[in-house]
Amino acid sequence: MVDFPPRRKPSRKGSMADVPKDLLDQIKELERLFSVDQAKLKEVTEHFVKELEKGLSVEGGSIPMNPTWVMGYPDGYETGTFLALDMGGTNLRVCEIVLPEEKGEFEIIQSKYRMPDELKAGDSEELWEYIADCLQQFIEYHHEVEDLEQMDSKLPLGFTFSFPATQDYIDHGVLQRWTKGFDISGVEGKDVAPLFEAALEKRKLPVRLSALINDTTGTLIASHYTDDTMQIGCIFGTGCNAAYMENCGSVPKIAHYKLPPDMPIAINCEYGAFDNELVVLPRTPFDVIIDNDSPRPGQQAFEKMIAGLYLGELFRLVLVDLHDNKCGLFDGQDISKLRRAYSLDASFLSFIEEDPFENLSETGELFAKELSLNASKPELELCRRLAELIGTRAARLSACGVAAICKKKNIESCHVGADGSVFNKYPHFKARGAQALREILDWPEGKRDPVSIRAAEDGSGVGAALIAALTIKRVKAGNLAGIKNTEGMI
């Protein structure tokens, strides 16, 4: 997760009056490299629509477009008590969510447990044992029972497992590959549900896995629960992704299930992989370096241009190039700290963009403290403009994915629920994304935006609980599509 500082007061407008010509020339070149005009936005979006379609086909494409077996939205009248488990890269979050009879309401209690680093590269059994231990602690504390086996019934659980996984069933998932710093042997290519359930059974915990979900799908469902105009869920954070509701008849790769064509099914796009073939994305030489030096070159092309994990590295690569090859930026100074790969994150750019002072004094202090560099006022102006360019490009390209889903589904008006550190904390990201949507979808000036991206509800907690509730509701109704283990669910 990208760690941003607290928000500060609005920033000042920059001035280029005292920037020498060689630096101004470099700024103009950076503007040429990183700007994405309306025509390019539309070109990217049109290709995006085709790639979304291809991902749903039998043959598939770069964008996985994973069916989630979440068959429709909540109606707001779901009731009951549910557990949610959110397994992230840093923490494990356990929640208990009560859905009362009031429409669209919920009550939540939660606890966080640190995910020890040694577990991330340890033994598979140790991981599941630790998760079961945390669940046991949570239940014993909040339910005050001496013997867990004496509880009247098993609590249904929605498990937010936000790693790439293929799902033939909502209560099972085969891990494709570990991400977020995890590298536990013997799990990739396996169904994680039985591994988790074995640890629950070993402790005789009164818990039943009802749904295994991705945080983006949870964001879609939780946001729609409190606002039924929400039709897309997005994550703009360390990575990027979106989920939306499709009709089964528009998903050729699940045609063999012979489901009613108008039955809804949530699709987890995993569209960070958009345009891995590099047909339309406006990559710079610095994007190429990031891709070539990444653990998986040639993959996640879109994500590497817009996600929080890469924004600071883009900024760093440009500054090193300007020092070494162009205008002698930070001339005569030791830039060894700046040469360390991934030493800057998105919060570094965020801080620069929020510097409220005309002389960029806070930015100068940041460079001195973090990089031991004494930057001149013109150098700081260049750095400020570069941060704006990288942040703006990320927001504008992010809008292409949202616009593509709207065009594919002929959505003319809706709310989009968005979450993630970049969306929530990076300055001007929302406004820049909204402007790009206007340009792509040709909305008239002066009217309210028909598609509005708003802060999402808690997808990995409340969303997971709601999906567990929806799954149980489907079993009761006899709609068992994509549910493997219905025993004990009702």
PDB file of N, CA and C in Angstrom, residues 371-462:
ATOM      1  N   LEU A 371      16.824  13.052  -0.001  1.00  0.00           N
ATOM      2  CA  LEU A 371      17.789  12.715  -1.050  1.00  0.00           C
ATOM      3  C   LEU A 371      19.134  13.420  -0.874  1.00  0.00           C
ATOM      4  N   SER A 372      19.259  14.219   0.184  1.00  0.00           N
ATOM      5  CA  SER A 372      20.503  14.982   0.436  1.00  0.00           C
ATOM      6  C   SER A 372      20.891  15.827  -0.771  1.00  0.00           C
ATOM      7  N   LEU A 373      19.888  16.451  -1.398  1.00  0.00           N
ATOM      8  CA  LEU A 373      20.124  17.289  -2.569  1.00  0.00           C
ATOM      9  C   LEU A 373      19.704  18.723  -2.270  1.00  0.00           C
ATOM     10  N   ASN A 374      20.534  19.677  -2.716  1.00  0.00           N
ATOM     11  CA  ASN A 374      20.235  21.096  -2.568  1.00  0.00           C
ATOM     12  C   ASN A 374      19.733  21.600  -3.920  1.00  0.00           C
ATOM     13  N   ALA A 375      18.418  21.663  -4.088  1.00  0.00           N
ATOM     14  CA  ALA A 375      17.831  22.017  -5.377  1.00  0.00           C
ATOM     15  C   ALA A 375      17.595  23.519  -5.474  1.00  0.00           C
ATOM     16  N   SER A 376      17.931  24.092  -6.634  1.00  0.00           N
ATOM     17  CA  SER A 376      17.676  25.519  -6.884  1.00  0.00           C
ATOM     18  C   SER A 376      16.185  25.723  -7.144  1.00  0.00           C
ATOM     19  N   LYS A 377      15.748  26.995  -7.090  1.00  0.00           N
ATOM     20  CA  LYS A 377      14.337  27.287  -7.360  1.00  0.00           C
ATOM     21  C   LYS A 377      13.919  26.810  -8.760  1.00  0.00           C
ATOM     22  N   PRO A 378      14.688  27.072  -9.825  1.00  0.00           N
ATOM     23  CA  PRO A 378      14.297  26.568 -11.148  1.00  0.00           C
ATOM     24  C   PRO A 378      14.239  25.028 -11.195  1.00  0.00           C
ATOM     25  N   GLU A 379      15.176  24.366 -10.504  1.00  0.00           N
ATOM     26  CA  GLU A 379      15.129  22.897 -10.465  1.00  0.00           C
ATOM     27  C   GLU A 379      13.875  22.410  -9.757  1.00  0.00           C
ATOM     28  N   LEU A 380      13.494  23.113  -8.702  1.00  0.00           N
ATOM     29  CA  LEU A 380      12.273  22.738  -7.982  1.00  0.00           C
ATOM     30  C   LEU A 380      11.042  22.948  -8.858  1.00  0.00           C
ATOM     31  N   GLU A 381      11.050  24.017  -9.674  1.00  0.00           N
ATOM     32  CA  GLU A 381       9.935  24.258 -10.590  1.00  0.00           C
ATOM     33  C   GLU A 381       9.805  23.109 -11.597  1.00  0.00           C
ATOM     34  N   LEU A 382      10.936  22.648 -12.097  1.00  0.00           N
ATOM     35  CA  LEU A 382      10.907  21.513 -13.028  1.00  0.00           C
ATOM     36  C   LEU A 382      10.351  20.266 -12.326  1.00  0.00           C
ATOM     37  N   CYS A 383      10.808  20.014 -11.111  1.00  0.00           N
ATOM     38  CA  CYS A 383      10.342  18.834 -10.366  1.00  0.00           C
ATOM     39  C   CYS A 383       8.839  18.922 -10.095  1.00  0.00           C
ATOM     40  N   ARG A 384       8.398  20.131  -9.776  1.00  0.00           N
ATOM     41  CA  ARG A 384       6.970  20.340  -9.532  1.00  0.00           C
ATOM     42  C   ARG A 384       6.160  20.030 -10.809  1.00  0.00           C
ATOM     43  N   ARG A 385       6.625  20.545 -11.943  1.00  0.00           N
ATOM     44  CA  ARG A 385       5.908  20.304 -13.201  1.00  0.00           C
ATOM     45  C   ARG A 385       5.928  18.825 -13.572  1.00  0.00           C
ATOM     46  N   LEU A 386       7.034  18.157 -13.327  1.00  0.00           N
ATOM     47  CA  LEU A 386       7.129  16.726 -13.624  1.00  0.00           C
ATOM     48  C   LEU A 386       6.146  15.927 -12.772  1.00  0.00           C
ATOM     49  N   ALA A 387       6.045  16.262 -11.478  1.00  0.00           N
ATOM     50  CA  ALA A 387       5.085  15.570 -10.605  1.00  0.00           C
ATOM     51  C   ALA A 387       3.662  15.761 -11.119  1.00  0.00           C
ATOM     52  N   GLU A 388       3.340  17.002 -11.539  1.00  0.00           N
ATOM     53  CA  GLU A 388       2.004  17.284 -12.090  1.00  0.00           C
ATOM     54  C   GLU A 388       1.737  16.451 -13.340  1.00  0.00           C
ATOM     55  N   LEU A 389       2.727  16.368 -14.201  1.00  0.00           N
ATOM     56  CA  LEU A 389       2.557  15.624 -15.462  1.00  0.00           C
ATOM     57  C   LEU A 389       2.320  14.139 -15.214  1.00  0.00           C
ATOM     58  N   ILE A 390       3.101  13.551 -14.307  1.00  0.00           N
ATOM     59  CA  ILE A 390       2.966  12.122 -14.023  1.00  0.00           C
ATOM     60  C   ILE A 390       1.630  11.840 -13.334  1.00  0.00           C
ATOM     61  N   GLY A 391       1.260  12.682 -12.354  1.00  0.00           N
ATOM     62  CA  GLY A 391      -0.006  12.505 -11.657  1.00  0.00           C
ATOM     63  C   GLY A 391      -1.206  12.707 -12.571  1.00  0.00           C
ATOM     64  N   THR A 392      -1.105  13.692 -13.461  1.00  0.00           N
ATOM     65  CA  THR A 392      -2.202  13.970 -14.392  1.00  0.00           C
ATOM     66  C   THR A 392      -2.358  12.839 -15.402  1.00  0.00           C
ATOM     67  N   ARG A 393      -1.247  12.350 -15.936  1.00  0.00           N
ATOM     68  CA  ARG A 393      -1.341  11.245 -16.899  1.00  0.00           C
ATOM     69  C   ARG A 393      -1.995  10.022 -16.265  1.00  0.00           C
ATOM     70  N   ALA A 394      -1.619   9.716 -15.022  1.00  0.00           N
ATOM     71  CA  ALA A 394      -2.201   8.562 -14.327  1.00  0.00           C
ATOM     72  C   ALA A 394      -3.719   8.708 -14.199  1.00  0.00           C
ATOM     73  N   ALA A 395      -4.166   9.892 -13.795  1.00  0.00           N
ATOM     74  CA  ALA A 395      -5.605  10.117 -13.607  1.00  0.00           C
ATOM     75  C   ALA A 395      -6.349  10.047 -14.935  1.00  0.00           C
ATOM     76  N   ARG A 396      -5.773  10.628 -15.981  1.00  0.00           N
ATOM     77  CA  ARG A 396      -6.449  10.658 -17.282  1.00  0.00           C
ATOM     78  C   ARG A 396      -6.527   9.263 -17.901  1.00  0.00           C
ATOM     79  N   LEU A 397      -5.463   8.494 -17.820  1.00  0.00           N
ATOM     80  CA  LEU A 397      -5.516   7.128 -18.346  1.00  0.00           C
ATOM     81  C   LEU A 397      -6.449   6.248 -17.509  1.00  0.00           C
ATOM     82  N   SER A 398      -6.497   6.503 -16.195  1.00  0.00           N
ATOM     83  CA  SER A 398      -7.409   5.741 -15.328  1.00  0.00           C
ATOM     84  C   SER A 398      -8.856   5.880 -15.800  1.00  0.00           C
ATOM     85  N   ALA A 399      -9.200   7.075 -16.274  1.00  0.00           N
ATOM     86  CA  ALA A 399     -10.572   7.325 -16.731  1.00  0.00           C
ATOM     87  C   ALA A 399     -10.940   6.469 -17.947  1.00  0.00           C
ATOM     88  N   CYS A 400      -9.946   6.046 -18.718  1.00  0.00           N
ATOM     89  CA  CYS A 400     -10.227   5.257 -19.926  1.00  0.00           C
ATOM     90  C   CYS A 400     -10.896   3.924 -19.586  1.00  0.00           C
ATOM     91  N   GLY A 401     -10.471   3.285 -18.496  1.00  0.00           N
ATOM     92  CA  GLY A 401     -11.078   2.014 -18.097  1.00  0.00           C
ATOM     93  C   GLY A 401     -12.534   2.183 -17.706  1.00  0.00           C
ATOM     94  N   VAL A 402     -12.827   3.243 -16.946  1.00  0.00           N
ATOM     95  CA  VAL A 402     -14.207   3.531 -16.540  1.00  0.00           C
ATOM     96  C   VAL A 402     -15.054   3.841 -17.769  1.00  0.00           C
ATOM     97  N   ALA A 403     -14.526   4.693 -18.653  1.00  0.00           N
ATOM     98  CA  ALA A 403     -15.264   5.071 -19.865  1.00  0.00           C
ATOM     99  C   ALA A 403     -15.522   3.852 -20.746  1.00  0.00           C
ATOM    100  N   ALA A 404     -14.548   2.944 -20.830  1.00  0.00           N
ATOM    101  CA  ALA A 404     -14.708   1.751 -21.674  1.00  0.00           C
ATOM    102  C   ALA A 404     -15.847   0.868 -21.170  1.00  0.00           C
ATOM    103  N   ILE A 405     -15.952   0.689 -19.847  1.00  0.00           N
ATOM    104  CA  ILE A 405     -17.048  -0.115 -19.295  1.00  0.00           C
ATOM    105  C   ILE A 405     -18.379   0.580 -19.574  1.00  0.00           C
ATOM    106  N   CYS A 406     -18.431   1.898 -19.416  1.00  0.00           N
ATOM    107  CA  CYS A 406     -19.661   2.645 -19.704  1.00  0.00           C
ATOM    108  C   CYS A 406     -20.073   2.469 -21.162  1.00  0.00           C
ATOM    109  N   LYS A 407     -19.109   2.561 -22.076  1.00  0.00           N
ATOM    110  CA  LYS A 407     -19.425   2.420 -23.501  1.00  0.00           C
ATOM    111  C   LYS A 407     -19.846   0.993 -23.827  1.00  0.00           C
ATOM    112  N   LYS A 408     -19.163   0.023 -23.257  1.00  0.00           N
ATOM    113  CA  LYS A 408     -19.506  -1.378 -23.528  1.00  0.00           C
ATOM    114  C   LYS A 408     -20.912  -1.712 -23.050  1.00  0.00           C
ATOM    115  N   LYS A 409     -21.287  -1.189 -21.896  1.00  0.00           N
ATOM    116  CA  LYS A 409     -22.591  -1.498 -21.290  1.00  0.00           C
ATOM    117  C   LYS A 409     -23.661  -0.446 -21.624  1.00  0.00           C
ATOM    118  N   ASN A 410     -23.308   0.513 -22.484  1.00  0.00           N
ATOM    119  CA  ASN A 410     -24.232   1.598 -22.832  1.00  0.00           C
ATOM    120  C   ASN A 410     -24.773   2.300 -21.586  1.00  0.00           C
ATOM    121  N   ILE A 411     -23.888   2.515 -20.614  1.00  0.00           N
ATOM    122  CA  ILE A 411     -24.261   3.237 -19.387  1.00  0.00           C
ATOM    123  C   ILE A 411     -24.145   4.733 -19.664  1.00  0.00           C
ATOM    124  N   GLU A 412     -25.255   5.441 -19.603  1.00  0.00           N
ATOM    125  CA  GLU A 412     -25.236   6.885 -19.852  1.00  0.00           C
ATOM    126  C   GLU A 412     -25.133   7.695 -18.566  1.00  0.00           C
ATOM    127  N   SER A 413     -25.579   7.092 -17.456  1.00  0.00           N
ATOM    128  CA  SER A 413     -25.548   7.804 -16.183  1.00  0.00           C
ATOM    129  C   SER A 413     -25.400   6.799 -15.044  1.00  0.00           C
ATOM    130  N   CYS A 414     -24.440   7.020 -14.162  1.00  0.00           N
ATOM    131  CA  CYS A 414     -24.267   6.144 -12.994  1.00  0.00           C
ATOM    132  C   CYS A 414     -23.260   6.762 -12.041  1.00  0.00           C
ATOM    133  N   HIS A 415     -23.176   6.196 -10.860  1.00  0.00           N
ATOM    134  CA  HIS A 415     -22.083   6.481  -9.944  1.00  0.00           C
ATOM    135  C   HIS A 415     -21.075   5.338 -10.033  1.00  0.00           C
ATOM    136  N   VAL A 416     -19.815   5.676  -9.845  1.00  0.00           N
ATOM    137  CA  VAL A 416     -18.724   4.698  -9.831  1.00  0.00           C
ATOM    138  C   VAL A 416     -18.111   4.735  -8.437  1.00  0.00           C
ATOM    139  N   GLY A 417     -18.059   3.608  -7.756  1.00  0.00           N
ATOM    140  CA  GLY A 417     -17.464   3.550  -6.420  1.00  0.00           C
ATOM    141  C   GLY A 417     -15.980   3.255  -6.522  1.00  0.00           C
ATOM    142  N   ALA A 418     -15.146   4.165  -6.043  1.00  0.00           N
ATOM    143  CA  ALA A 418     -13.694   3.998  -6.155  1.00  0.00           C
ATOM    144  C   ALA A 418     -13.036   3.988  -4.787  1.00  0.00           C
ATOM    145  N   ASP A 419     -11.995   3.178  -4.665  1.00  0.00           N
ATOM    146  CA  ASP A 419     -11.220   3.084  -3.432  1.00  0.00           C
ATOM    147  C   ASP A 419      -9.748   2.994  -3.804  1.00  0.00           C
ATOM    148  N   GLY A 420      -8.895   3.022  -2.806  1.00  0.00           N
ATOM    149  CA  GLY A 420      -7.463   2.928  -3.033  1.00  0.00           C
ATOM    150  C   GLY A 420      -6.748   4.216  -2.650  1.00  0.00           C
ATOM    151  N   SER A 421      -5.492   4.092  -2.274  1.00  0.00           N
ATOM    152  CA  SER A 421      -4.735   5.214  -1.732  1.00  0.00           C
ATOM    153  C   SER A 421      -4.557   6.348  -2.733  1.00  0.00           C
ATOM    154  N   VAL A 422      -4.370   6.041  -4.018  1.00  0.00           N
ATOM    155  CA  VAL A 422      -4.180   7.098  -5.013  1.00  0.00           C
ATOM    156  C   VAL A 422      -5.484   7.883  -5.186  1.00  0.00           C
ATOM    157  N   PHE A 423      -6.604   7.186  -5.316  1.00  0.00           N
ATOM    158  CA  PHE A 423      -7.883   7.877  -5.472  1.00  0.00           C
ATOM    159  C   PHE A 423      -8.207   8.731  -4.247  1.00  0.00           C
ATOM    160  N   ASN A 424      -7.982   8.172  -3.073  1.00  0.00           N
ATOM    161  CA  ASN A 424      -8.383   8.854  -1.843  1.00  0.00           C
ATOM    162  C   ASN A 424      -7.443   9.976  -1.422  1.00  0.00           C
ATOM    163  N   LYS A 425      -6.158   9.879  -1.773  1.00  0.00           N
ATOM    164  CA  LYS A 425      -5.187  10.793  -1.179  1.00  0.00           C
ATOM    165  C   LYS A 425      -4.316  11.578  -2.158  1.00  0.00           C
ATOM    166  N   TYR A 426      -4.251  11.145  -3.417  1.00  0.00           N
ATOM    167  CA  TYR A 426      -3.370  11.885  -4.332  1.00  0.00           C
ATOM    168  C   TYR A 426      -4.074  13.167  -4.769  1.00  0.00           C
ATOM    169  N   PRO A 427      -3.414  14.331  -4.631  1.00  0.00           N
ATOM    170  CA  PRO A 427      -4.090  15.603  -4.925  1.00  0.00           C
ATOM    171  C   PRO A 427      -4.535  15.700  -6.384  1.00  0.00           C
ATOM    172  N   HIS A 428      -5.746  16.184  -6.563  1.00  0.00           N
ATOM    173  CA  HIS A 428      -6.340  16.474  -7.879  1.00  0.00           C
ATOM    174  C   HIS A 428      -6.646  15.230  -8.715  1.00  0.00           C
ATOM    175  N   PHE A 429      -6.424  14.030  -8.177  1.00  0.00           N
ATOM    176  CA  PHE A 429      -6.658  12.821  -8.978  1.00  0.00           C
ATOM    177  C   PHE A 429      -8.129  12.744  -9.428  1.00  0.00           C
ATOM    178  N   LYS A 430      -9.053  13.029  -8.505  1.00  0.00           N
ATOM    179  CA  LYS A 430     -10.485  12.921  -8.833  1.00  0.00           C
ATOM    180  C   LYS A 430     -10.868  13.936  -9.902  1.00  0.00           C
ATOM    181  N   ALA A 431     -10.437  15.189  -9.730  1.00  0.00           N
ATOM    182  CA  ALA A 431     -10.800  16.243 -10.683  1.00  0.00           C
ATOM    183  C   ALA A 431     -10.191  15.967 -12.060  1.00  0.00           C
ATOM    184  N   ARG A 432      -8.964  15.509 -12.101  1.00  0.00           N
ATOM    185  CA  ARG A 432      -8.308  15.215 -13.377  1.00  0.00           C
ATOM    186  C   ARG A 432      -8.990  14.033 -14.084  1.00  0.00           C
ATOM    187  N   GLY A 433      -9.366  13.016 -13.300  1.00  0.00           N
ATOM    188  CA  GLY A 433     -10.080  11.879 -13.884  1.00  0.00           C
ATOM    189  C   GLY A 433     -11.439  12.284 -14.417  1.00  0.00           C
ATOM    190  N   ALA A 434     -12.139  13.152 -13.680  1.00  0.00           N
ATOM    191  CA  ALA A 434     -13.460  13.625 -14.110  1.00  0.00           C
ATOM    192  C   ALA A 434     -13.352  14.422 -15.412  1.00  0.00           C
ATOM    193  N   GLN A 435     -12.325  15.260 -15.519  1.00  0.00           N
ATOM    194  CA  GLN A 435     -12.120  16.039 -16.745  1.00  0.00           C
ATOM    195  C   GLN A 435     -11.869  15.110 -17.940  1.00  0.00           C
ATOM    196  N   ALA A 436     -11.083  14.063 -17.720  1.00  0.00           N
ATOM    197  CA  ALA A 436     -10.807  13.108 -18.803  1.00  0.00           C
ATOM    198  C   ALA A 436     -12.088  12.392 -19.244  1.00  0.00           C
ATOM    199  N   LEU A 437     -12.946  12.015 -18.296  1.00  0.00           N
ATOM    200  CA  LEU A 437     -14.218  11.383 -18.651  1.00  0.00           C
ATOM    201  C   LEU A 437     -15.061  12.310 -19.522  1.00  0.00           C
ATOM    202  N   ARG A 438     -15.072  13.612 -19.193  1.00  0.00           N
ATOM    203  CA  ARG A 438     -15.823  14.578 -20.000  1.00  0.00           C
ATOM    204  C   ARG A 438     -15.312  14.594 -21.437  1.00  0.00           C
ATOM    205  N   GLU A 439     -13.983  14.557 -21.582  1.00  0.00           N
ATOM    206  CA  GLU A 439     -13.388  14.614 -22.923  1.00  0.00           C
ATOM    207  C   GLU A 439     -13.666  13.334 -23.708  1.00  0.00           C
ATOM    208  N   ILE A 440     -13.609  12.184 -23.037  1.00  0.00           N
ATOM    209  CA  ILE A 440     -13.813  10.908 -23.730  1.00  0.00           C
ATOM    210  C   ILE A 440     -15.271  10.740 -24.152  1.00  0.00           C
ATOM    211  N   LEU A 441     -16.192  11.081 -23.255  1.00  0.00           N
ATOM    212  CA  LEU A 441     -17.612  10.806 -23.481  1.00  0.00           C
ATOM    213  C   LEU A 441     -18.368  12.006 -24.039  1.00  0.00           C
ATOM    214  N   ASP A 442     -17.649  13.090 -24.342  1.00  0.00           N
ATOM    215  CA  ASP A 442     -18.219  14.268 -25.021  1.00  0.00           C
ATOM    216  C   ASP A 442     -19.441  14.832 -24.308  1.00  0.00           C
ATOM    217  N   TRP A 443     -19.315  15.039 -23.019  1.00  0.00           N
ATOM    218  CA  TRP A 443     -20.428  15.648 -22.290  1.00  0.00           C
ATOM    219  C   TRP A 443     -20.449  17.150 -22.541  1.00  0.00           C
ATOM    220  N   PRO A 444     -21.633  17.747 -22.588  1.00  0.00           N
ATOM    221  CA  PRO A 444     -21.709  19.198 -22.798  1.00  0.00           C
ATOM    222  C   PRO A 444     -21.184  19.963 -21.594  1.00  0.00           C
ATOM    223  N   GLU A 445     -20.599  21.118 -21.864  1.00  0.00           N
ATOM    224  CA  GLU A 445     -20.070  21.965 -20.791  1.00  0.00           C
ATOM    225  C   GLU A 445     -21.216  22.534 -19.944  1.00  0.00           C
ATOM    226  N   GLY A 446     -20.942  22.735 -18.669  1.00  0.00           N
ATOM    227  CA  GLY A 446     -21.879  23.442 -17.812  1.00  0.00           C
ATOM    228  C   GLY A 446     -22.976  22.592 -17.200  1.00  0.00           C
ATOM    229  N   LYS A 447     -23.017  21.299 -17.533  1.00  0.00           N
ATOM    230  CA  LYS A 447     -24.022  20.417 -16.945  1.00  0.00           C
ATOM    231  C   LYS A 447     -23.350  19.440 -15.985  1.00  0.00           C
ATOM    232  N   ARG A 448     -24.143  18.906 -15.064  1.00  0.00           N
ATOM    233  CA  ARG A 448     -23.609  17.947 -14.100  1.00  0.00           C
ATOM    234  C   ARG A 448     -23.139  16.685 -14.826  1.00  0.00           C
ATOM    235  N   ASP A 449     -21.975  16.137 -14.401  1.00  0.00           N
ATOM    236  CA  ASP A 449     -21.434  14.937 -15.041  1.00  0.00           C
ATOM    237  C   ASP A 449     -22.378  13.760 -14.850  1.00  0.00           C
ATOM    238  N   PRO A 450     -22.814  13.097 -15.937  1.00  0.00           N
ATOM    239  CA  PRO A 450     -23.719  11.958 -15.787  1.00  0.00           C
ATOM    240  C   PRO A 450     -23.066  10.749 -15.124  1.00  0.00           C
ATOM    241  N   VAL A 451     -21.752  10.588 -15.294  1.00  0.00           N
ATOM    242  CA  VAL A 451     -21.010   9.504 -14.633  1.00  0.00           C
ATOM    243  C   VAL A 451     -20.070  10.151 -13.626  1.00  0.00           C
ATOM    244  N   SER A 452     -20.269   9.822 -12.371  1.00  0.00           N
ATOM    245  CA  SER A 452     -19.513  10.478 -11.302  1.00  0.00           C
ATOM    246  C   SER A 452     -18.768   9.436 -10.470  1.00  0.00           C
ATOM    247  N   ILE A 453     -17.449   9.628 -10.331  1.00  0.00           N
ATOM    248  CA  ILE A 453     -16.627   8.697  -9.548  1.00  0.00           C
ATOM    249  C   ILE A 453     -16.590   9.188  -8.105  1.00  0.00           C
ATOM    250  N   ARG A 454     -17.033   8.332  -7.188  1.00  0.00           N
ATOM    251  CA  ARG A 454     -17.175   8.727  -5.783  1.00  0.00           C
ATOM    252  C   ARG A 454     -16.480   7.728  -4.864  1.00  0.00           C
ATOM    253  N   ALA A 455     -16.267   8.141  -3.626  1.00  0.00           N
ATOM    254  CA  ALA A 455     -15.630   7.268  -2.646  1.00  0.00           C
ATOM    255  C   ALA A 455     -16.505   6.040  -2.398  1.00  0.00           C
ATOM    256  N   ALA A 456     -15.884   4.877  -2.399  1.00  0.00           N
ATOM    257  CA  ALA A 456     -16.601   3.611  -2.263  1.00  0.00           C
ATOM    258  C   ALA A 456     -16.825   3.248  -0.803  1.00  0.00           C
ATOM    259  N   GLU A 457     -17.745   2.319  -0.602  1.00  0.00           N
ATOM    260  CA  GLU A 457     -17.899   1.688   0.710  1.00  0.00           C
ATOM    261  C   GLU A 457     -16.789   0.650   0.902  1.00  0.00           C
ATOM    262  N   ASP A 458     -16.707   0.106   2.087  1.00  0.00           N
ATOM    263  CA  ASP A 458     -15.674  -0.856   2.475  1.00  0.00           C
ATOM    264  C   ASP A 458     -15.884  -2.193   1.747  1.00  0.00           C
ATOM    265  N   GLY A 459     -15.185  -2.354   0.622  1.00  0.00           N
ATOM    266  CA  GLY A 459     -15.383  -3.538  -0.202  1.00  0.00           C
ATOM    267  C   GLY A 459     -14.881  -4.825   0.411  1.00  0.00           C
ATOM    268  N   SER A 460     -13.712  -4.768   1.056  1.00  0.00           N
ATOM    269  CA  SER A 460     -13.116  -6.001   1.562  1.00  0.00           C
ATOM    270  C   SER A 460     -13.725  -6.450   2.880  1.00  0.00           C
ATOM    271  N   GLY A 461     -14.479  -5.582   3.538  1.00  0.00           N
ATOM    272  CA  GLY A 461     -15.158  -5.953   4.775  1.00  0.00           C
ATOM    273  C   GLY A 461     -16.646  -6.127   4.549  1.00  0.00           C
ATOM    274  N   VAL A 462     -17.350  -5.002   4.413  1.00  0.00           N
ATOM    275  CA  VAL A 462     -18.798  -5.029   4.205  1.00  0.00           C
ATOM    276  C   VAL A 462     -19.137  -5.751   2.900  1.00  0.00           C
TER     277      VAL A 462
END
